[in-house]
Short mmCIF file of C-alpha atoms and ligand atoms in Angstrom, two decimals:
data_model
loop_
_atom_site.label_atom_id
_atom_site.label_comp_id
_atom_site.label_asym_id
_atom_site.label_seq_id
_atom_site.Cartn_x
_atom_site.Cartn_y
_atom_site.Cartn_z
CA UNK A 315 0.00 0.00 0.00
CA UNK A 316 1.27 3.50 -0.78
CA UNK A 317 2.43 5.49 2.23
CA UNK A 318 0.53 8.80 2.24
CA UNK A 319 2.72 10.79 4.62
CA UNK A 320 3.36 14.43 3.57
CA UNK A 321 6.87 13.44 2.41
CA UNK A 322 5.40 10.73 0.18
CA UNK A 323 2.83 13.13 -1.25
CA UNK A 324 5.63 15.61 -2.01
CA UNK A 325 7.76 12.87 -3.65
CA UNK A 326 4.89 11.87 -5.94
CA UNK A 327 4.07 15.50 -6.80
CA UNK A 328 7.67 16.46 -7.53
CA UNK A 329 8.33 13.29 -9.54
CA UNK A 330 5.85 14.61 -12.12
CA UNK A 331 7.47 18.04 -12.61
CA UNK A 332 10.10 16.88 -15.14
CA UNK A 333 7.44 16.15 -17.74
CA UNK A 334 6.20 19.76 -17.64
CA UNK A 335 9.01 20.76 -20.04
CA UNK A 336 10.72 17.74 -21.57
CA UNK A 337 12.52 19.79 -24.25
CA UNK A 338 14.06 22.03 -21.58
CA UNK A 339 15.18 18.93 -19.65
CA UNK A 340 16.70 17.46 -22.80
CA UNK A 341 18.57 20.67 -23.62
CA UNK A 342 19.77 21.58 -20.15
CA UNK A 343 20.52 18.40 -18.20
CA UNK A 344 24.02 17.00 -18.51
CA UNK A 345 24.86 13.35 -19.10
CA UNK A 346 27.40 11.40 -17.06
CA UNK A 347 31.19 10.95 -17.09
CA UNK A 348 32.33 8.27 -19.59
CA UNK A 349 34.25 6.42 -16.80
CA UNK A 350 30.90 5.61 -15.22
CA UNK A 351 29.94 3.56 -18.27
CA UNK A 352 33.34 1.79 -18.22
CA UNK A 353 32.69 0.94 -14.56
CA UNK A 354 29.21 -0.34 -15.41
CA UNK A 355 30.99 -2.94 -17.54
CA UNK A 356 33.54 -3.79 -14.86
CA UNK A 357 31.32 -3.75 -11.75
CA UNK A 358 27.86 -4.53 -13.13
CA UNK A 359 28.86 -6.74 -16.10
CA UNK A 360 27.02 -4.50 -18.58
CA UNK A 361 28.45 -5.49 -21.96
CA UNK A 362 27.30 -5.52 -25.59
CA UNK A 363 24.15 -7.64 -25.91
CA UNK A 364 23.33 -7.24 -22.22
CA UNK A 365 19.60 -6.91 -21.52
CA UNK A 366 19.03 -3.78 -19.42
CA UNK A 367 15.90 -2.48 -17.73
CA UNK A 368 16.23 1.25 -17.18
CA UNK A 369 13.99 2.98 -14.65
CA UNK A 370 13.25 6.68 -15.25
CA UNK A 371 15.37 7.30 -18.39
CA UNK A 372 14.22 10.92 -18.74
CA UNK A 373 15.08 11.93 -22.29
CA UNK A 374 17.89 9.37 -22.49
CA UNK A 375 20.84 10.87 -20.58
CA UNK A 376 22.16 7.39 -19.65
CA UNK A 377 20.15 5.41 -22.21
CA UNK A 378 22.05 6.77 -25.20
CA UNK A 379 25.57 5.86 -23.96
CA UNK A 380 24.29 2.41 -22.92
CA UNK A 381 22.71 1.92 -26.35
CA UNK A 382 25.96 3.03 -28.00
CA UNK A 383 27.69 0.31 -26.01
CA UNK A 384 25.44 -2.30 -27.59
CA UNK A 385 22.93 -2.91 -24.78
CA UNK A 386 19.38 -4.07 -25.44
CA UNK A 387 17.28 -1.72 -23.34
CA UNK A 388 13.73 -1.55 -22.08
CA UNK A 389 13.32 1.85 -20.43
CA UNK A 390 10.27 2.64 -18.29
CA UNK A 391 9.51 6.37 -18.12
CA UNK A 392 6.61 7.96 -16.25
CA UNK A 393 6.37 11.17 -18.27
CA UNK A 394 4.71 10.91 -21.69
CA UNK A 395 6.60 13.94 -23.07
CA UNK A 396 9.94 12.78 -21.60
CA UNK A 397 9.35 9.35 -23.16
CA UNK A 398 8.54 10.93 -26.55
CA UNK A 399 11.82 12.91 -26.55
CA UNK A 400 13.71 9.79 -25.42
CA UNK A 401 12.20 7.84 -28.35
CA UNK A 402 13.38 10.59 -30.71
CA UNK A 403 16.89 10.55 -29.19
CA UNK A 404 17.10 6.74 -29.37
CA UNK A 405 15.44 6.38 -32.78
CA UNK A 406 18.61 4.94 -34.32
CA UNK A 407 18.70 1.96 -31.94
CA UNK A 408 16.35 -0.89 -32.84
CA UNK A 409 17.16 -2.74 -29.58
CA UNK A 410 15.85 0.10 -27.39
CA UNK A 411 12.23 0.35 -26.33
CA UNK A 412 10.91 3.28 -24.30
CA UNK A 413 7.74 2.36 -22.42
CA UNK A 414 5.51 5.09 -20.96
CA UNK A 415 4.49 3.79 -17.51
CA UNK A 416 5.24 4.12 -13.85
CA UNK A 417 7.74 1.53 -12.72
CA UNK A 418 5.71 0.64 -9.63
CA UNK A 419 2.72 -0.76 -11.55
CA UNK A 420 4.38 -1.73 -14.86
CA UNK A 421 4.03 -5.52 -15.26
CA UNK A 422 7.47 -7.14 -15.40
CA UNK A 423 8.07 -9.22 -18.53
CA UNK A 424 8.70 -12.97 -18.09
CA UNK A 425 12.28 -12.79 -19.39
CA UNK A 426 14.58 -11.57 -16.60
CA UNK A 427 17.07 -8.75 -17.15
CA UNK A 428 20.86 -8.85 -16.72
CA UNK A 429 20.83 -5.41 -15.12
CA UNK A 430 18.47 -2.75 -13.78
CA UNK A 431 19.91 0.75 -14.23
CA UNK A 432 18.46 3.95 -12.83
CA UNK A 433 20.22 7.29 -13.29
CA UNK A 434 19.14 10.13 -10.97
CA UNK A 435 15.71 8.48 -10.84
CA UNK A 436 15.63 5.64 -8.30
CA UNK A 437 14.88 8.04 -5.41
CA UNK A 438 11.68 9.03 -7.26
CA UNK A 439 10.34 5.48 -7.14
CA UNK A 440 8.11 4.39 -4.24
CA UNK A 441 10.51 3.14 -1.53
CA UNK A 442 8.01 0.42 -0.59
CA UNK A 443 8.35 -1.11 -4.07
CA UNK A 444 11.65 -0.22 -5.72
CA UNK A 445 14.09 -2.75 -4.21
CA UNK A 446 11.79 -5.75 -4.39
CA UNK A 447 10.63 -4.97 -7.90
CA UNK A 448 14.19 -4.38 -9.14
CA UNK A 449 15.21 -7.74 -7.61
CA UNK A 450 12.18 -9.43 -9.18
CA UNK A 451 13.21 -8.05 -12.59
CA UNK A 452 16.72 -9.52 -12.43
CA UNK A 453 18.20 -12.92 -13.20
CA UNK A 454 20.16 -14.47 -10.30
CA UNK A 455 23.41 -12.51 -9.98
CA UNK A 456 22.05 -9.66 -12.14
CA UNK A 457 23.06 -6.13 -11.15
CA UNK A 458 21.07 -3.22 -9.75
CA UNK A 459 23.06 -0.13 -10.77
CA UNK A 460 21.82 3.11 -9.25
CA UNK A 461 23.42 6.37 -10.32
CA UNK A 462 22.99 9.19 -7.81
CA UNK A 463 23.89 12.84 -8.34
CA UNK A 464 24.84 15.24 -5.55
CA UNK A 465 25.71 18.92 -5.64
CA UNK A 466 29.00 19.37 -3.80
CA UNK A 467 31.35 22.18 -2.81
CA UNK A 468 33.87 23.19 -5.46
CA UNK A 469 33.94 24.96 -8.81
CA UNK A 470 32.91 28.60 -8.29
CA UNK A 471 32.90 27.92 -4.53
CA UNK A 472 32.34 31.54 -3.46
CA UNK A 473 29.30 31.87 -5.76
CA UNK A 474 27.63 28.86 -4.12
CA UNK A 475 28.10 30.49 -0.71
CA UNK A 476 26.76 33.86 -1.86
CA UNK A 477 23.81 32.41 -3.78
CA UNK A 478 22.32 31.13 -0.52
CA UNK A 479 21.14 34.67 0.16
CA UNK A 480 18.90 34.44 -2.93
CA UNK A 481 17.49 31.10 -1.73
CA UNK A 482 16.91 32.41 1.79
CA UNK A 483 15.09 35.42 0.34
CA UNK A 484 12.82 33.63 -2.10
CA UNK A 485 12.43 30.09 -0.73
CA UNK A 486 11.31 30.06 2.89
CA UNK A 487 12.17 26.35 3.20
CA UNK A 488 15.90 27.13 2.87
CA UNK A 489 17.74 26.52 6.14
CA UNK A 490 19.83 29.61 7.03
CA UNK A 491 23.55 29.40 6.27
CA UNK A 492 23.23 26.19 4.24
CA UNK A 493 26.51 25.10 2.58
CA UNK A 494 27.22 22.46 -0.04
CA UNK A 495 28.98 19.40 1.45
CA UNK A 496 32.44 18.42 0.34
CA UNK A 497 32.49 15.09 -1.55
CA UNK A 498 33.98 13.21 1.41
CA UNK A 499 31.07 14.34 3.63
CA UNK A 500 28.40 12.91 1.31
CA UNK A 501 26.84 10.00 3.15
CA UNK A 502 25.78 6.92 1.18
CA UNK A 503 24.74 4.71 4.06
CA UNK A 504 21.00 5.14 3.34
CA UNK A 505 21.27 3.28 0.06
CA UNK A 506 23.46 0.52 1.51
CA UNK A 507 20.98 0.13 4.40
CA UNK A 508 18.00 -0.04 2.04
CA UNK A 509 19.72 -2.70 -0.08
CA UNK A 510 20.62 -4.72 3.03
CA UNK A 511 17.10 -4.41 4.48
CA UNK A 512 15.56 -5.77 1.28
CA UNK A 513 17.44 -9.05 1.80
CA UNK A 514 17.51 -9.51 -2.00
CA UNK A 515 21.03 -8.33 -2.87
CA UNK A 516 24.66 -8.76 -1.92
CA UNK A 517 26.83 -5.87 -0.69
CA UNK A 518 26.91 -2.57 -2.59
CA UNK A 519 30.02 -1.54 -4.54
CA UNK A 520 30.42 2.25 -4.81
CA UNK A 521 32.32 4.30 -7.39
CA UNK A 522 32.49 8.11 -7.31
CA UNK A 523 33.22 10.74 -9.94
CA UNK A 524 33.61 14.44 -9.14
CA UNK A 525 33.36 16.64 -12.23
CA UNK A 526 32.83 20.27 -13.14
CA UNK A 527 30.61 21.99 -15.69
CA UNK A 528 30.87 25.67 -16.57
CA UNK A 529 27.63 27.50 -17.37
CA UNK A 530 26.81 30.91 -18.80
CA UNK A 531 24.11 32.77 -16.85
CA UNK A 532 21.40 31.66 -19.30
CA UNK A 533 22.58 28.03 -19.27
CA UNK A 534 22.69 27.96 -15.48
CA UNK A 535 19.13 29.31 -15.23
CA UNK A 536 17.98 26.63 -17.69
CA UNK A 537 19.45 23.82 -15.60
CA UNK A 538 17.90 25.29 -12.44
CA UNK A 539 14.53 25.36 -14.19
CA UNK A 540 14.76 21.56 -14.63
CA UNK A 541 15.08 20.93 -10.86
CA UNK A 542 11.87 19.71 -9.27
CA UNK A 543 12.33 21.90 -6.17
CA UNK A 544 12.69 25.05 -8.28
CA UNK A 545 9.77 24.06 -10.51
CA UNK A 546 7.54 23.54 -7.47
CA UNK A 547 8.07 27.07 -6.10
CA UNK A 548 5.21 29.55 -6.59
CA UNK A 549 5.85 31.41 -9.89
CA UNK A 550 6.63 34.81 -8.26
CA UNK A 551 9.13 33.24 -5.86
CA UNK A 552 10.75 31.23 -8.68
CA UNK A 553 11.04 34.29 -10.94
CA UNK A 554 12.48 36.36 -8.09
CA UNK A 555 14.97 33.61 -7.22
CA UNK A 556 16.16 33.18 -10.80
CA UNK A 557 16.48 36.94 -11.29
CA UNK A 558 18.50 37.21 -8.07
CA UNK A 559 20.82 34.37 -9.19
CA UNK A 560 21.24 35.80 -12.69
CA UNK A 561 22.11 39.22 -11.24
CA UNK A 562 24.73 37.66 -8.98
CA UNK A 563 26.39 35.69 -11.80
CA UNK A 564 26.41 38.68 -14.13
CA UNK A 565 27.54 41.26 -11.59
CA UNK A 566 30.08 39.31 -9.56
CA UNK A 567 31.17 36.33 -11.69
CA UNK A 568 31.51 37.77 -15.20
CA UNK A 569 28.49 35.82 -16.50
CA UNK A 570 29.97 32.32 -15.92
CA UNK A 571 29.95 29.86 -13.03
CA UNK A 572 31.39 26.39 -12.60
CA UNK A 573 29.34 23.79 -10.79
CA UNK A 574 30.81 20.64 -9.25
CA UNK A 575 28.79 17.44 -9.43
CA UNK A 576 29.43 14.27 -7.51
CA UNK A 577 28.09 11.30 -9.44
CA UNK A 578 28.00 8.04 -7.58
CA UNK A 579 27.54 4.57 -9.02
CA UNK A 580 26.05 2.04 -6.59
CA UNK A 581 25.99 -1.56 -7.75
CA UNK A 582 24.50 -4.54 -5.93
CA UNK A 583 24.10 -8.07 -7.29
CA UNK A 584 20.80 -9.94 -6.93
CA UNK A 585 21.06 -12.87 -4.56
CA UNK A 586 21.61 -16.23 -6.31
CA UNK A 587 18.11 -17.41 -5.33
CA UNK A 588 17.16 -14.59 -7.71
CA UNK A 589 13.81 -13.77 -9.13
CA UNK A 590 10.50 -14.53 -7.50
CA UNK A 591 8.52 -15.84 -10.43
CA UNK A 592 4.89 -14.98 -10.58
CA UNK A 593 2.34 -17.77 -10.99
CA UNK A 594 1.59 -18.35 -14.71
C1 LIG B 1061 15.69 13.49 -12.51
S1 LIG B 1061 14.97 12.67 -13.86
C2 LIG B 1061 16.35 11.64 -14.42
C3 LIG B 1061 16.26 11.40 -15.89
C4 LIG B 1061 17.51 10.77 -16.53
N1 LIG B 1061 17.66 9.39 -16.13
C5 LIG B 1061 18.77 11.54 -16.18
O1 LIG B 1061 19.76 10.88 -15.85
O2 LIG B 1061 18.80 12.77 -16.30
C6 LIG B 1061 13.89 11.47 -13.15
C7 LIG B 1061 13.07 10.74 -14.20
O3 LIG B 1061 12.36 9.69 -13.57
C8 LIG B 1061 11.03 9.68 -14.08
N2 LIG B 1061 10.18 9.05 -13.08
C9 LIG B 1061 9.75 9.59 -11.91
N3 LIG B 1061 8.97 8.72 -11.25
C10 LIG B 1061 8.91 7.60 -12.03
C11 LIG B 1061 8.23 6.35 -11.90
N4 LIG B 1061 7.48 6.10 -10.84
N5 LIG B 1061 8.36 5.42 -12.87
C12 LIG B 1061 9.14 5.70 -13.98
N6 LIG B 1061 9.80 6.88 -14.15
C13 LIG B 1061 9.68 7.81 -13.19
C14 LIG B 1061 10.72 11.16 -14.31
O4 LIG B 1061 9.64 11.34 -15.19
C15 LIG B 1061 12.05 11.64 -14.86
O5 LIG B 1061 12.12 11.47 -16.26
#
């Protein structure tokens, strides 16, 4: 049964914001460092011909590099517009199918997958369902590969300190004096605990990649407009916030800022007892 606590309601509401402007998402959101895809081969056994189930592909940020590496992919995307753009982006790959559905209720096919991949999307899936359903989708020993993205200190470090004033002014939920964590302070124990609690996987292997992207003022505002938290602000607050941020970048940072991302790959193998088959 779905948990209807306020946090759950907020998760469900925010998980639908990406589809409000799929073209913006496609234009503005970055992909992932190439080393991550090399590690998916090494740690998760994702190789050419591998049958991958992707959860929440968006417009194909991880789907495209996986397809280019020869994977057969079924990707389950909640947003109809996101799925349509993903289909356009993946049109050249006959072995890729983008399904418009929510992962929680999508009926798993009979044939198990070699890997379940979810890039910046697994946290949007109902926590009561995601681990069990991912395990059910996998063959014994198949890999659950979750890619998580964190915003960390670095790049234009001073800008990210100063910009908090804009957030405090326009978003009342912002805790005063909030600072981005350094990569070593980012805690991953929640995911490891959730995997362990499910009882369906072995230990989690983690790989981390810190990388920088430089944005012009306009590009930075576009990427902010794709974030669910920014999209969910009342329009006047969002406009005021974006104007405040743009003014800061233009006035104090010469119209360019560098943002540091911490991408983390988290891979766990399904227990050898593997998939719980449904009755025919
Ligand atoms: C932050 S975006 C990540 C998209 C892409 N994987 C990326 O790396 O940028 C999260 C995606 O998950 C999708 N999503 C959210 N809830 C979902 C669900 N219950 N089932 C399937 N997809 C879902 C959203 O529509 C959105 O496209």
